[in-house]
Each structure stands twice: as structure tokens, then as C-alpha cells.
Tab-separated table of C-alpha atoms in Angstrom:
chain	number	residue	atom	x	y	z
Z	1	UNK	CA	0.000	0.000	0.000
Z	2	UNK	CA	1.232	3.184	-0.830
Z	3	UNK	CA	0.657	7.104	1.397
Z	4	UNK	CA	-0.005	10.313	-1.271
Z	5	UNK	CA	1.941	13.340	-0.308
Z	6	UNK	CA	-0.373	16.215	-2.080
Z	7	UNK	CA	0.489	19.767	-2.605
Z	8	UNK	CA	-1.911	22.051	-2.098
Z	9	UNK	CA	0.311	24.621	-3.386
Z	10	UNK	CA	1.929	23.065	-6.510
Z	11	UNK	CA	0.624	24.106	-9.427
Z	12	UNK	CA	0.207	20.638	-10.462
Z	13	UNK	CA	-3.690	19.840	-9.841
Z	14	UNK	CA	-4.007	17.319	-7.032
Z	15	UNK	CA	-5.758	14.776	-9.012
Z	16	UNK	CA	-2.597	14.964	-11.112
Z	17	UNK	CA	-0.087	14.412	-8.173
Z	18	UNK	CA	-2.115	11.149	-7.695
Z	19	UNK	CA	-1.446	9.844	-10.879
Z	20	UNK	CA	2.229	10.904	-10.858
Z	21	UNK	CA	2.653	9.233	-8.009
Z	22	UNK	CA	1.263	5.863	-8.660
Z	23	UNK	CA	2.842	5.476	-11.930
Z	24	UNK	CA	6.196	6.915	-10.209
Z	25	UNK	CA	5.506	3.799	-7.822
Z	26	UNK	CA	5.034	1.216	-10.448
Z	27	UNK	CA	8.195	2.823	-12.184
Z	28	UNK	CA	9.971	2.353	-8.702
Z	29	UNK	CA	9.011	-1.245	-8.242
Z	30	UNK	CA	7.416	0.350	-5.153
Z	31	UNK	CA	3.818	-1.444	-6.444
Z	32	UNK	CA	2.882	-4.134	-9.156
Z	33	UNK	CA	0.279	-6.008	-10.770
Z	34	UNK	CA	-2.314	-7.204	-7.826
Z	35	UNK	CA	-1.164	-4.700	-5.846
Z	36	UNK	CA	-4.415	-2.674	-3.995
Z	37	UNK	CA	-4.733	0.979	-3.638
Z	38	UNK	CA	-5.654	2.704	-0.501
Z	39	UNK	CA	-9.798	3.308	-0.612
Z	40	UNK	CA	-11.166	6.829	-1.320
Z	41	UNK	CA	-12.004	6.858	2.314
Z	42	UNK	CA	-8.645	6.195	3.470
Z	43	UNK	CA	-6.691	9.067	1.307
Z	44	UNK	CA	-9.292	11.431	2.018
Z	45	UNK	CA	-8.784	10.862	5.881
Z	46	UNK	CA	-5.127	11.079	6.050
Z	47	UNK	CA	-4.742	13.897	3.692
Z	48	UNK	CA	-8.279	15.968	3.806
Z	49	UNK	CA	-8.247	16.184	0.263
Z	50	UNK	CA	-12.147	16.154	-1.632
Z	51	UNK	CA	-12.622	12.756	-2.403
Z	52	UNK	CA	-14.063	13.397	-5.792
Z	53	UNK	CA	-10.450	14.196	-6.308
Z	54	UNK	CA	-9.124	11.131	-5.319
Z	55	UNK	CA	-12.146	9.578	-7.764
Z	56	UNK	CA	-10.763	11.581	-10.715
Z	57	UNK	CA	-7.356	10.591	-9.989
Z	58	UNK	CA	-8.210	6.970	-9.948
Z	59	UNK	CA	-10.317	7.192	-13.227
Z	60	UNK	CA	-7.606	8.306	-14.993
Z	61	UNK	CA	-5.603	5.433	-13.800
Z	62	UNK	CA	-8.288	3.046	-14.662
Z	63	UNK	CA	-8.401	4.492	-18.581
Z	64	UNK	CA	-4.765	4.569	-18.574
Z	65	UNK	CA	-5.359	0.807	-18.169
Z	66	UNK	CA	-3.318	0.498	-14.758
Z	67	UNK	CA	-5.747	-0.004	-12.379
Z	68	UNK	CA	-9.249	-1.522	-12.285
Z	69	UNK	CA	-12.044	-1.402	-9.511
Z	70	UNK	CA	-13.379	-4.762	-7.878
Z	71	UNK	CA	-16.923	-4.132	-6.760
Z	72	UNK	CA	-16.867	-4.003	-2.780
Z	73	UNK	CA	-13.173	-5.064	-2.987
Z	74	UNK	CA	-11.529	-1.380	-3.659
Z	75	UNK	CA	-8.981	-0.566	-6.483
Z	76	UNK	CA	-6.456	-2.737	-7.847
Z	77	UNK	CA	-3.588	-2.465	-9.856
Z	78	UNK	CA	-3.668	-4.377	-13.686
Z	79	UNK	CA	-0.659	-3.064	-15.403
Z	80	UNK	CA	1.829	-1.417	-15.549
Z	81	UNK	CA	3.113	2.371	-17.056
Z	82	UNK	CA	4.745	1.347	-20.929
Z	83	UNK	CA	8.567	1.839	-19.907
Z	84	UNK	CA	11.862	0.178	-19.015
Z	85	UNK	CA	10.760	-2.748	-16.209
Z	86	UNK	CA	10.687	-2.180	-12.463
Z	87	UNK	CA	14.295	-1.281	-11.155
Z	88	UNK	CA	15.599	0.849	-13.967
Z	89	UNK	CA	14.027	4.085	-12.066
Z	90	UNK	CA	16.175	3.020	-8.982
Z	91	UNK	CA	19.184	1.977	-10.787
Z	92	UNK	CA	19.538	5.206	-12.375
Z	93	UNK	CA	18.541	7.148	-9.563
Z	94	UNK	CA	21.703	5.707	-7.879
Z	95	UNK	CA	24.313	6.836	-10.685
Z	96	UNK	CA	22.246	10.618	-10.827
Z	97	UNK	CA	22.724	10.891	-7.082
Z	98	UNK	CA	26.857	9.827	-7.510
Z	99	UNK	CA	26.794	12.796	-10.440
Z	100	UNK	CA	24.666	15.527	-8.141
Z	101	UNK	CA	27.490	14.419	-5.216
Z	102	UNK	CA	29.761	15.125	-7.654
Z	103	UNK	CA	28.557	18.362	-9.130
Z	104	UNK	CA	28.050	19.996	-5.768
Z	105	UNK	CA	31.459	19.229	-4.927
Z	106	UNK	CA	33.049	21.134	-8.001
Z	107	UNK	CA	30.634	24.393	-6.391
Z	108	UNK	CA	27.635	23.866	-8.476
Z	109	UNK	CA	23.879	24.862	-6.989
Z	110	UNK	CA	20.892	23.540	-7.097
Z	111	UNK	CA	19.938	26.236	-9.890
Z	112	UNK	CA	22.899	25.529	-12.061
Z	113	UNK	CA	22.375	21.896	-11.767
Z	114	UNK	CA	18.794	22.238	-13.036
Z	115	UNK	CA	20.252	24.817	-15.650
Z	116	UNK	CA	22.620	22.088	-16.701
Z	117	UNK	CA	20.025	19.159	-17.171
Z	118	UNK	CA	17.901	21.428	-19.376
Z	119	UNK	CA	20.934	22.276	-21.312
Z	120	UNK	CA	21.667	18.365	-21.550
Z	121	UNK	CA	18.568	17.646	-22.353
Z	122	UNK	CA	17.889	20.393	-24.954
Z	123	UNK	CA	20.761	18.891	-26.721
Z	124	UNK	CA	20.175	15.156	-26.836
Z	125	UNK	CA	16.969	15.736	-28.623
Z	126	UNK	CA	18.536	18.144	-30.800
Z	127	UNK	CA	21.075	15.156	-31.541
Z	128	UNK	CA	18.292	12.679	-31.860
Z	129	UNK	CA	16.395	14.897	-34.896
Z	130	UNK	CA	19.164	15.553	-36.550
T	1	UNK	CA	-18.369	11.169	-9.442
T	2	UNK	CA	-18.911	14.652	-10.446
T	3	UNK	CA	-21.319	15.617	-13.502
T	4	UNK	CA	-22.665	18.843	-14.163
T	5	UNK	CA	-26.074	17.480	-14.211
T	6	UNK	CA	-26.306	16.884	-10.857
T	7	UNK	CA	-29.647	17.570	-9.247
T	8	UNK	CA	-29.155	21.404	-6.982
T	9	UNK	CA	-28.941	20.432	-3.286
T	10	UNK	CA	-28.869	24.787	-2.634
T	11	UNK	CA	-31.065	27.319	-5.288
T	12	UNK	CA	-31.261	30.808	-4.890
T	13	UNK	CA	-32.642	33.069	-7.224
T	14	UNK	CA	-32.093	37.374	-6.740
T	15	UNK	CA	-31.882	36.549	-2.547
T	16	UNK	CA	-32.089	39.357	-0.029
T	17	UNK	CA	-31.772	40.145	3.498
T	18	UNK	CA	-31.954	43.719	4.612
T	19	UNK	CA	-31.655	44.509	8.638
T	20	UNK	CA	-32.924	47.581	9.081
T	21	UNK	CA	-30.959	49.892	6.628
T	22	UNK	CA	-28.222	47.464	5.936
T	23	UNK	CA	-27.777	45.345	3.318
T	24	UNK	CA	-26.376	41.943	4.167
T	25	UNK	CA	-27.187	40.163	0.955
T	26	UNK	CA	-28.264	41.436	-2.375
T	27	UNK	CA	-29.373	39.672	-5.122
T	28	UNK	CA	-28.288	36.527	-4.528
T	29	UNK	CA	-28.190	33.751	-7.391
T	30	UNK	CA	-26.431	30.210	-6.768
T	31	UNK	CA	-26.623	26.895	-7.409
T	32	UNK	CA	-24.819	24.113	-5.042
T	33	UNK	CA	-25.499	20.567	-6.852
T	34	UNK	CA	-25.666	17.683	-4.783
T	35	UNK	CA	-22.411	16.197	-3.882
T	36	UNK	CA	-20.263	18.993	-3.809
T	37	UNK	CA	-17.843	19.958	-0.461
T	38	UNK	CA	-18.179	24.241	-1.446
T	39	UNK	CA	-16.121	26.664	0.124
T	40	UNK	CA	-18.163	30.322	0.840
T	41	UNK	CA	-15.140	32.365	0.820
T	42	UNK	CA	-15.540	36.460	1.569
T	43	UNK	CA	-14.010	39.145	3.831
T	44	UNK	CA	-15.491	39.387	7.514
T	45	UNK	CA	-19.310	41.167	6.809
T	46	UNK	CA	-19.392	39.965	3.074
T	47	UNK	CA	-22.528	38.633	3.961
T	48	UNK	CA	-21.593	34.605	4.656
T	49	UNK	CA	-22.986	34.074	7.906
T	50	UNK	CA	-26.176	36.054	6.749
T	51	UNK	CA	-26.699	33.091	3.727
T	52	UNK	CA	-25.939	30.171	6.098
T	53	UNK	CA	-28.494	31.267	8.040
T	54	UNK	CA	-31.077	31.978	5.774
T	55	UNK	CA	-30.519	28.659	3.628
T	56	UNK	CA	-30.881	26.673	7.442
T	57	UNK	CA	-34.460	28.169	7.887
T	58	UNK	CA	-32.920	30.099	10.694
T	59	UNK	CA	-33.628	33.671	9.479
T	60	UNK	CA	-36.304	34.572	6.533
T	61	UNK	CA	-35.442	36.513	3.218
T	62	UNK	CA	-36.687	40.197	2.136
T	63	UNK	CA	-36.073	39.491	-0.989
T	64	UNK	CA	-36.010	36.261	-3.824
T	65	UNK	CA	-36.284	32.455	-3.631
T	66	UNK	CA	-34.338	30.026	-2.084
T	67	UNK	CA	-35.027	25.976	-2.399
T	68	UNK	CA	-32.722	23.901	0.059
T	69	UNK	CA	-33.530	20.196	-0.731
T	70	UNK	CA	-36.055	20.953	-3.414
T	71	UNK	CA	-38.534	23.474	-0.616
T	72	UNK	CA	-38.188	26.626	0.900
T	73	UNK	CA	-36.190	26.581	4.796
T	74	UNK	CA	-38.249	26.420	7.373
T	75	UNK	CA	-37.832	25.899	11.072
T	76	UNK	CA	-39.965	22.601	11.272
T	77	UNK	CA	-39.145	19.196	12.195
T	78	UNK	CA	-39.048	17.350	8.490
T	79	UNK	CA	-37.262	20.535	6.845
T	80	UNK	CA	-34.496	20.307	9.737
T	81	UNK	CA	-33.650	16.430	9.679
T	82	UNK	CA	-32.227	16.531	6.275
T	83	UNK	CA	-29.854	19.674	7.173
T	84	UNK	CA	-26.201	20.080	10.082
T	85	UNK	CA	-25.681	23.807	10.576
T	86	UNK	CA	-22.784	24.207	12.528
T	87	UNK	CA	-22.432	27.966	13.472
T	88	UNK	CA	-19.435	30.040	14.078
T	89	UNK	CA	-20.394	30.165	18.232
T	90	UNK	CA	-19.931	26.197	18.528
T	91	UNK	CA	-22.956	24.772	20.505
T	92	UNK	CA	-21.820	22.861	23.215
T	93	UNK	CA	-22.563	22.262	27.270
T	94	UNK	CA	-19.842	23.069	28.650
T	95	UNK	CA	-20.427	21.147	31.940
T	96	UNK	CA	-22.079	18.323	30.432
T	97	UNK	CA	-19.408	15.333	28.636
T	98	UNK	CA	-19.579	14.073	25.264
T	99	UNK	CA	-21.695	10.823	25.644
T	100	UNK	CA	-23.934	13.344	27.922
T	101	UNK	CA	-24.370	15.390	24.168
T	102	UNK	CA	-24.692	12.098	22.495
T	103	UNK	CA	-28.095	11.318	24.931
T	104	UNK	CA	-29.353	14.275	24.076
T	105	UNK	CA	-29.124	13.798	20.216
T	106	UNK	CA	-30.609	10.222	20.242
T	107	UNK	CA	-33.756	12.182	22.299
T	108	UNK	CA	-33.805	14.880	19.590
T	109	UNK	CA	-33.300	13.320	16.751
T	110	UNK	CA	-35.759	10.873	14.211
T	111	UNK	CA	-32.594	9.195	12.823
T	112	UNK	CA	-29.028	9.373	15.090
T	113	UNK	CA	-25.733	7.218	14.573
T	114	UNK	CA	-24.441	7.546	18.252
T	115	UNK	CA	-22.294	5.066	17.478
T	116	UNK	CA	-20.882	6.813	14.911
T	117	UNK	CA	-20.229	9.533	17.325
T	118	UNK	CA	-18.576	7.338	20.093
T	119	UNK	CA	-15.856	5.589	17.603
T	120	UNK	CA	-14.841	8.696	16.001
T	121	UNK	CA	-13.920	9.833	19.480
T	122	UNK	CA	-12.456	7.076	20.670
T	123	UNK	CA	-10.592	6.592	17.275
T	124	UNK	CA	-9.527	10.803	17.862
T	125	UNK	CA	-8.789	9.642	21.431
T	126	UNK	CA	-10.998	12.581	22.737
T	127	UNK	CA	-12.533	11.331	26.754
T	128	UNK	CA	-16.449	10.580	26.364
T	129	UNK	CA	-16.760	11.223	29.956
T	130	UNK	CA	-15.005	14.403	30.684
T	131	UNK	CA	-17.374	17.762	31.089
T	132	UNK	CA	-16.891	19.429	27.374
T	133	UNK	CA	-15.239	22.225	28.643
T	134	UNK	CA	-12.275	21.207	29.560
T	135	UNK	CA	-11.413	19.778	26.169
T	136	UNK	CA	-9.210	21.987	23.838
T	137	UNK	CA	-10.734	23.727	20.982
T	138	UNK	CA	-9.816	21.133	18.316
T	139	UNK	CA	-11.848	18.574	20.532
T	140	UNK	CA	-14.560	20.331	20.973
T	141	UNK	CA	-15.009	21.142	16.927
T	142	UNK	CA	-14.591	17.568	16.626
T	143	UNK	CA	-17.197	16.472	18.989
T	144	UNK	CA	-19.451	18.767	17.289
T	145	UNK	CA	-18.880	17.785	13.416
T	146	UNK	CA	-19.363	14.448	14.900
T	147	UNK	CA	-22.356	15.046	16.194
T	148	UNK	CA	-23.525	17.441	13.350
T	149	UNK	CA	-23.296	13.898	10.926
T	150	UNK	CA	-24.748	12.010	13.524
T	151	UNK	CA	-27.932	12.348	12.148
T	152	UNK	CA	-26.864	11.768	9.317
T	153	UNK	CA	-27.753	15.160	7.440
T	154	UNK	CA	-27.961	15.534	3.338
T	155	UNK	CA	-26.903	19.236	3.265
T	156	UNK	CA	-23.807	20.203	5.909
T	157	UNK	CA	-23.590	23.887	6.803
T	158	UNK	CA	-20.395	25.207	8.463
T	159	UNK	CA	-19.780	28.824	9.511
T	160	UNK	CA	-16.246	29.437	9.876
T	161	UNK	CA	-15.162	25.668	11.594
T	162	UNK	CA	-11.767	26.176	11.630
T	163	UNK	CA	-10.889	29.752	11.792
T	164	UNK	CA	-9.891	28.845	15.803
T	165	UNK	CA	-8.458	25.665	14.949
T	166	UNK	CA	-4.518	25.378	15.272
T	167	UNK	CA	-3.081	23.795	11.873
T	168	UNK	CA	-2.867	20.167	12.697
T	169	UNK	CA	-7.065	20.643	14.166
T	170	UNK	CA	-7.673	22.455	11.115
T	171	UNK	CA	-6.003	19.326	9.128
T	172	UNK	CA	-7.743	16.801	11.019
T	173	UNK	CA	-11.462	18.489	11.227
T	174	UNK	CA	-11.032	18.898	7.586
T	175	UNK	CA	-10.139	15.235	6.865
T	176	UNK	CA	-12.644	14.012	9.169
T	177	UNK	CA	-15.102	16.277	6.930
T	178	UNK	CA	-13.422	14.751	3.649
T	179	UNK	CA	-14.186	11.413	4.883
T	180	UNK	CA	-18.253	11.662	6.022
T	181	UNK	CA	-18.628	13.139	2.059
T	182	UNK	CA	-16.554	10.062	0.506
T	183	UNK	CA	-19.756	8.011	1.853
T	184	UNK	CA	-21.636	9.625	-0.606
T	185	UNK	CA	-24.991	11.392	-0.519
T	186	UNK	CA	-23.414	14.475	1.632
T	187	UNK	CA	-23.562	18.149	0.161
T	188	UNK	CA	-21.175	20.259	2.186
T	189	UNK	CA	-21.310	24.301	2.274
T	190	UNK	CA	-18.558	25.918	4.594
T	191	UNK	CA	-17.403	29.294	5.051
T	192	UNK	CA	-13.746	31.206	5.581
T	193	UNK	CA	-12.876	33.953	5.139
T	194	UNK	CA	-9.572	32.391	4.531
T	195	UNK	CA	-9.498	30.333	1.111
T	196	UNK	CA	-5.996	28.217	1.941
T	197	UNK	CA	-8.314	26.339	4.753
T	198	UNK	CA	-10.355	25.061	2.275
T	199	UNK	CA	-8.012	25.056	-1.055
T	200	UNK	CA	-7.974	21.123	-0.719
T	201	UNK	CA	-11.416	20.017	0.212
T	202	UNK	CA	-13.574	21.728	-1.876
T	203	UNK	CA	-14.383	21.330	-6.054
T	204	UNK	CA	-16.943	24.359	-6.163
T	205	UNK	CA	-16.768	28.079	-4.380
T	206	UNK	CA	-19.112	30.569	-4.052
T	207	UNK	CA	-17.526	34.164	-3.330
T	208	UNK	CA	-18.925	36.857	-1.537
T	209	UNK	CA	-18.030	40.394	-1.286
T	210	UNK	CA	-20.080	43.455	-0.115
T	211	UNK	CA	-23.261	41.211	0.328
T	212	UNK	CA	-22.867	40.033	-3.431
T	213	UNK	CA	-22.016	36.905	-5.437
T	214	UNK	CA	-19.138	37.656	-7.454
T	215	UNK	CA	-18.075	33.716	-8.450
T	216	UNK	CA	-20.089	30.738	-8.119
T	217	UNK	CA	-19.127	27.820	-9.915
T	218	UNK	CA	-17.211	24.096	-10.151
T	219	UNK	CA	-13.556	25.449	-8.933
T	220	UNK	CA	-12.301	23.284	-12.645
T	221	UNK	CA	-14.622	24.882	-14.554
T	222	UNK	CA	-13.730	28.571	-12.997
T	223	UNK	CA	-10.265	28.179	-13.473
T	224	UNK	CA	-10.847	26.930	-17.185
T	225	UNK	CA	-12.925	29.750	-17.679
T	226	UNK	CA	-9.813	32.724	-16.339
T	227	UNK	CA	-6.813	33.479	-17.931
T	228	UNK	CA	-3.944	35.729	-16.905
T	229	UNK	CA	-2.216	38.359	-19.935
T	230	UNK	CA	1.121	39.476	-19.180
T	231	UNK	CA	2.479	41.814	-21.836
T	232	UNK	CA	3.813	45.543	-22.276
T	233	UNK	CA	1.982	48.458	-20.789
T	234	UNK	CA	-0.240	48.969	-24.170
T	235	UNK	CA	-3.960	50.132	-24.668
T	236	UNK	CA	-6.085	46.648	-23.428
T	237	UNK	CA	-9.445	48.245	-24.891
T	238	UNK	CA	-9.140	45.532	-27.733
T	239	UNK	CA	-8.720	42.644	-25.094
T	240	UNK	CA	-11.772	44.220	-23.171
T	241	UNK	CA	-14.455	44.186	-25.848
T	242	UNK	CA	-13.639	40.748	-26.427
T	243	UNK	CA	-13.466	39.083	-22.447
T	244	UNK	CA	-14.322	40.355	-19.669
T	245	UNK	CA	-11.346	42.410	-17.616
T	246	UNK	CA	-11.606	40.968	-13.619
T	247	UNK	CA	-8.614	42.931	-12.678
T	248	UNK	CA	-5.775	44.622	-14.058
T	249	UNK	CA	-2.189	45.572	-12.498
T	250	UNK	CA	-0.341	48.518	-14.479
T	251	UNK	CA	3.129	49.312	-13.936
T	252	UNK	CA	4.917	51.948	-16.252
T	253	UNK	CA	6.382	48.617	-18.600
T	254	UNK	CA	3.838	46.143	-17.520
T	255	UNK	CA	0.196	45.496	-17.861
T	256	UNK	CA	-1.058	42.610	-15.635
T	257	UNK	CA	-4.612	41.226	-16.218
T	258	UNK	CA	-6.995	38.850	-15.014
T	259	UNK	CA	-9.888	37.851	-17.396
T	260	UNK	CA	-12.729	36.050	-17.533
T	261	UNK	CA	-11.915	34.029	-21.435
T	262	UNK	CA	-14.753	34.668	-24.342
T	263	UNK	CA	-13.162	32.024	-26.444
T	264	UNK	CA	-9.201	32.180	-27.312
T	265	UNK	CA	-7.368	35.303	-27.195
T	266	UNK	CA	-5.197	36.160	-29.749
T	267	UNK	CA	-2.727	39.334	-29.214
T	268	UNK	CA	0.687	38.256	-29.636
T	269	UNK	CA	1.686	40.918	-27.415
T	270	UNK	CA	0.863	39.121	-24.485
T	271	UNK	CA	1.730	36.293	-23.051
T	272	UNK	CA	-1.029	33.738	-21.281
T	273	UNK	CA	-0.762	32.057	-17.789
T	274	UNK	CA	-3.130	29.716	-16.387
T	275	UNK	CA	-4.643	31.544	-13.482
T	276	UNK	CA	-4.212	29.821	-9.623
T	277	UNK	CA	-7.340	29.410	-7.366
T	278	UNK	CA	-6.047	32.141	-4.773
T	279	UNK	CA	-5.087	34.727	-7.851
T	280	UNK	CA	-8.871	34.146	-8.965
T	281	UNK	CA	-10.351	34.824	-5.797
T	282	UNK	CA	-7.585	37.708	-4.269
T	283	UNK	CA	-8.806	39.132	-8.273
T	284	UNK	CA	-12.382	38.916	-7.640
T	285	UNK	CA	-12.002	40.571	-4.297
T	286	UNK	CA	-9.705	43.154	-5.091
T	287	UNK	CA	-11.777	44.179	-7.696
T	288	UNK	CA	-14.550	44.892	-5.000
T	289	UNK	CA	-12.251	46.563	-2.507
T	290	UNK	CA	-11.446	48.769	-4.801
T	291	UNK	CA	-14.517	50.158	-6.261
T	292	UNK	CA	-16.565	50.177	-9.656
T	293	UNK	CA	-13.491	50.632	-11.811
T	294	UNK	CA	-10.522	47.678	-11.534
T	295	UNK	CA	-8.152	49.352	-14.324
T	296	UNK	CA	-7.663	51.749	-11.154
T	297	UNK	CA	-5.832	48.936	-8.755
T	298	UNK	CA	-2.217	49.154	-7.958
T	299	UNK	CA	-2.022	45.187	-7.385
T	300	UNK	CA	-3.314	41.637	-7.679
T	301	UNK	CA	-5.261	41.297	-4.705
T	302	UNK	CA	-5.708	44.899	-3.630
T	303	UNK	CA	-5.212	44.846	0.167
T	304	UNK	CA	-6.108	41.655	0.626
């Protein structure tokens, strides 16, 4: 079973940090297939969001093709996100933290760091259409 | 399970209330449709309390039509089952405990969950048996909310719940609040004056300033509706006949505005934003505070 952590202040809609944050599980290996979700009830009391929120969220996931209801059973998850398999996420995750260790010790910030991906970024998919 | 054909749990059509030579509401039009947690959001004296009251059958109209579950309020038995009001004043014995309150309901009540009541204490660890008035302030606005669904009410009315309320009370009132309107047939109304107490919970607002409705709608469909131009200090007359202009923040090199969208807008001299919940409403009520004219403001949000 997996918590939510919800922002009221991102400007990410709520129903949408739901949705990141399942698939961001299933990428993590952190859920999978059979896996249940918490109920409506039980998000809505431990985070005092509106549950048609929750129900939006969960919709979404359930056209995506991820999860399916079970009548008087709660929410279940059926696949997973189309991707690399479970593990990737985390393997990578590992090497980006050894780099951001690395970057901070040769004086760069946070901002320059993000400045840096962007840059990197920009550039691969430059590389990649041309 | 939201649709915007959902049947109107709250109607009002051109509502009034006049005390003497006051105006406390003026032409008041809304719809709440069933289902719905709604946040009543307005400065203190916009006229909140005033339309809680009158939609509980607790104070009578001077002007207009209201229908609260399909009839008009009225202080009667079979009107009152189907509604909680929880005012701002919470209503509590202060020497009596919480399963004394509980009694009491089960006596005054056609349909009462006690034991509803008794497990969200215990579950909140708040003392059945201890006189009411020595529990803190978050207890007590638990006890009553508990109560409040305890008869199990269609249409929920709270006046300012957690304007006393410390943040982690405020958290867990609201949560408890979330979770009695995940079991379905629950329409919530409750005011703030204060929209980040209620930017979570609720999917529809109605906003009140100087006794009027200025915004009344699904909070989605509101924010779908607004847009926010950023672009040079230029004549906006163009941009005005087309939308309407909410508010508008001019510097010497920068126009700011806030405008309610009449299909896409198309001057490439500005740039378009999606607008935030809190920069709709601090819009809405700046452009009150301020007067008849809104091109006048110095800021987004007046003196909010």
C-alpha cells in the first residue's frame, strides 16, 4: 500500500499528483500487478483532500489501463506504465545521485544543476532529430 | 463522481436580506449541486454568515427564492432532519461530557448514529466522559462535526469551523469532513474567510463580497474559464471588448490582467498564464475593494 503526499500549493492539480505518483511507484518497483490501492475513504482521511479528487485521480488510472475497480473489494492495480521494467528508475537514480554528489562538490547549486540538465537535455533531442 | 447534471442540493434566485438599513445580501443567485464539499469564501461582513443562516431556515429573506432540498427553509421538524448547521459560536454544554451530548441527540433526533459519534472519538482519542469544557478547541469542533453527521444530514452547513483551529485541528477536522462526504450522498457548504483552509477540500466556491455573489461555480470549470495576460503596458481596450477584464495591475512597462476568457485570445503581445485558485479569488475581491473601476488597482489582490 502506498501514502499520497499532495500539494496544495503546486501548481500541479491534485488529481494529477495522484497519478504521478502511482505510476512513479510502479516505475519504482514500489507497487505491481495485484497490488491494492488505498480506498477513497482512506486518502481522504489522512490527507483531507475532496474525495471526488481522489475519484478523478483513480479514473484516470483506470483508462490509462493500470488499475481496475473490484466491486466491494476497492482498487487494484492491472498493469503497468509502458517503460523500461521495475528497477531501472532506482538503478539510475543511484548513478544521478553519484553525479549531483559530484557536481556539488566542483561548487555547483541547485539552480545551475537544473540549468545544466535542461541544457543536456535540450541537446540530446537536438542530436536525436538531426 | 462529479457531472454537471447533478440535481441542486442549494437554489437561490435574486436573494435578499436587509436589517434595518443594511444590506447583508443582495441579489443573490447560486446553485450548489448535490455532492459537492463548497467553500463560501468572503471578507469578515461579506454577507456569509447572513446566507448560512437563511438557507438553514434560521432567518427569513426580504427578498427572492431560495429551495434547500427541493422546498423553501423552514424551522420545522421534516425541513431540519435533512440539514447540520454548525455555526461560528460552537454549541456545546460546557459542563455536560460528550456521551452526555450524544443522549441528548438520540432524544432529539428521528434518525441518530451515536455510534458513529462514540468511535470517532475514541478513534480521535478525545474522553467521552469528561465535562466538554475542559477539552481543547480542536476537541470540541470535533465532537461537534461528529455530532452534526450524527444524524446523518444531506446538506452540511459550516460557519467558519476552523478559523480557531490550530493547523494540525484544522487538518484533522477537515479530513474528518473529507471522509463523512466520501460516503456519498453528503452536500457540504462551509465558510472562511480564509481560502488556503479550504483550497484542498472543496471542487466548487461561491464568493462573496459586499453582500454580493461575485463567483459561483465548479472550482475546474472557474479556473478553465480565467486566464492571466502578461504583456507591455499597451492600450487593453481591444482585449476588453472581447473578455471580460476581472482585474488589471499597471506598472509603467507592464500590464497585468486577469480575465474572464470569451473564447481564445489572440494578441501576440501578451503572453497567457493559467490563473491559480487564490489569484482568482484575491482578483475577484480586489476588484470589489477597490470600487466600480478595476483598471484603477495598484495590485493583484488589492489589500487583501
Amino acid at each position: 500500500m502506498i501514502s499520497f503526499r499532495l500539494d496544495g500549493r503546486s501548481v500541479v492539480p491534485t488529481y494529477l499528483q495522484i497519478v504521478q505518483q502511482v505510476r512513479q511507484a510502479l516505475r519504482m518497483g514500489v507497487l505491481d500487478v495485484g497490488d491494492k490501492l488505498p480506498t477513497v475513504r482512506e486518502v481522504v482521511a489522512a490527507t483531507a483532500v475532496n474525495p471526488n479528487t481522489v475519484l478523478k485521480a483513480y479514473r484516470e488510472l483506470e483508462r490509462d489501463g493500470l488499475v481496475e475497480p473490484r466491486a466491494g473489494h476497492g482498487t487494484f492495480v492491472v498493469g503497468r506504465p509502458s517503460g523500461p521494467p521495475p528497477g531501472t528508475h532506482s538503478r539510475l537514480a543511484r548513478s544521478l545521485a553519484q553525479w549531483v554528489r559530484s557536481a556539488r562538490e566542483a561548487g555547483l547549486d541547485d539552480e545551475s544543476i537544473e540549468s545544466l540538465l535542461r541544457i543536456t537535455l535540450r541537446a540530446a533531442a537536438e542530436e536525436e532529430t538531426a | 463522481m462529479m457531472a454537471s447534471s447533478d440535481p441542486a442540493v442549494i437554489q437561490t434566485r435574486a436573494l435578499s436580506k436587509r436589517y434595518r438599513t443594511v444590506a447583508a445580501l443582495t441579489d443573490c443567485t447560486i446553485t450548489v449541486p448535490e455532492g459537492r464539499i463548497s467553500a463560501l469564501i468572503g471578507p469578515n461582513g461579506a454577507g456569509k454568515t447572513t446566507l448560512l443562516r437563511l438557507l438553514a431556515g434560521l432567518a427569513r429573506p426580504t427578498g427572492g427564492d431560495i429551495a434547500v432540498l427541493g422546498t423553501a427553509p423552514r424551522p420545522d421538524p421534516a425541513f431540519l432532519a435533512g440539514i447540520g448547521f454548525l455555526a461560528q459560536e460552537i454549541p456545546l454544554y460546557r459542563r455536560m461530557s460528550a456521551a452526555d451530548h450524544i443522549r441528548i441527540g438520540a432524544h432529539l433526533n428521528a434518525r441518530w448514529d451515536g455510534t458513529s459519534v462514540r468511535q470517532r472519538l475514541e478513534g480521535l482519542g478525545i474522553p467521552l466522559g469528561q465535562a466538554v469544557g475542559t477539552l481543547s478547541g480542536g476537541q470540541r469542533a470535533q465532537l461537534a462535526l461528529a455530532l452534526t453527521l450524527a444524524k446523518r444530514p444531506r446538506l452540511l452547513l459550516l460557519d467558519e469551523p476552523v478559523a480557531a483551529l490550530d493547523p494540525l485541528a484544522r487538518r484533522q477536522f477537515l479530513a474528518h469532513l473529507a471522509e463523512a462526504a466520501a460516503g456519498g450522498g453528503l452536500t457540504v457548504l462551509l465558510s472562511s474567510h480564509l481560502l488556503s483552509d479550504l483550497e484542498r477540500i472543496c471542487d466548487h466556491l461561491v464568493l462573496l463580497a459586499g453582500s454580493r455573489v461575485q463567483l459561483c461555480g465548479d472550482v475546474d470549470a472557474l479556473l478553465a474559464e480565467h486566464q492571466i495576460l502578461v504583456g507591455p503596458r499597451k492600450d487593453t481596450t481591444a482585449i476588453e471588448r472581447d473578455h471580460t477584464l476581472v482585474h488589471a495591475v499597471r506598472t509603467p512597462r507592464q500590464t497585468t490582467l486577469l480575465i474572464r476568457r470569451n473564447g481564445p485570445v489572440i494578441d501576440p503581445a501578451f503572453e497567457t498564464a493559467d490563473v491559480s485558485l487564490e489569484e482568482l479569488v484575491l482578483g475577484y475581491m480586489g476588484q470589489h475593494a477597490d470600487g466600480p473601476s478595476p483598471a484603477h488597482l495598484s495590485a493583484i489582490g488589492g489589500d487583501q
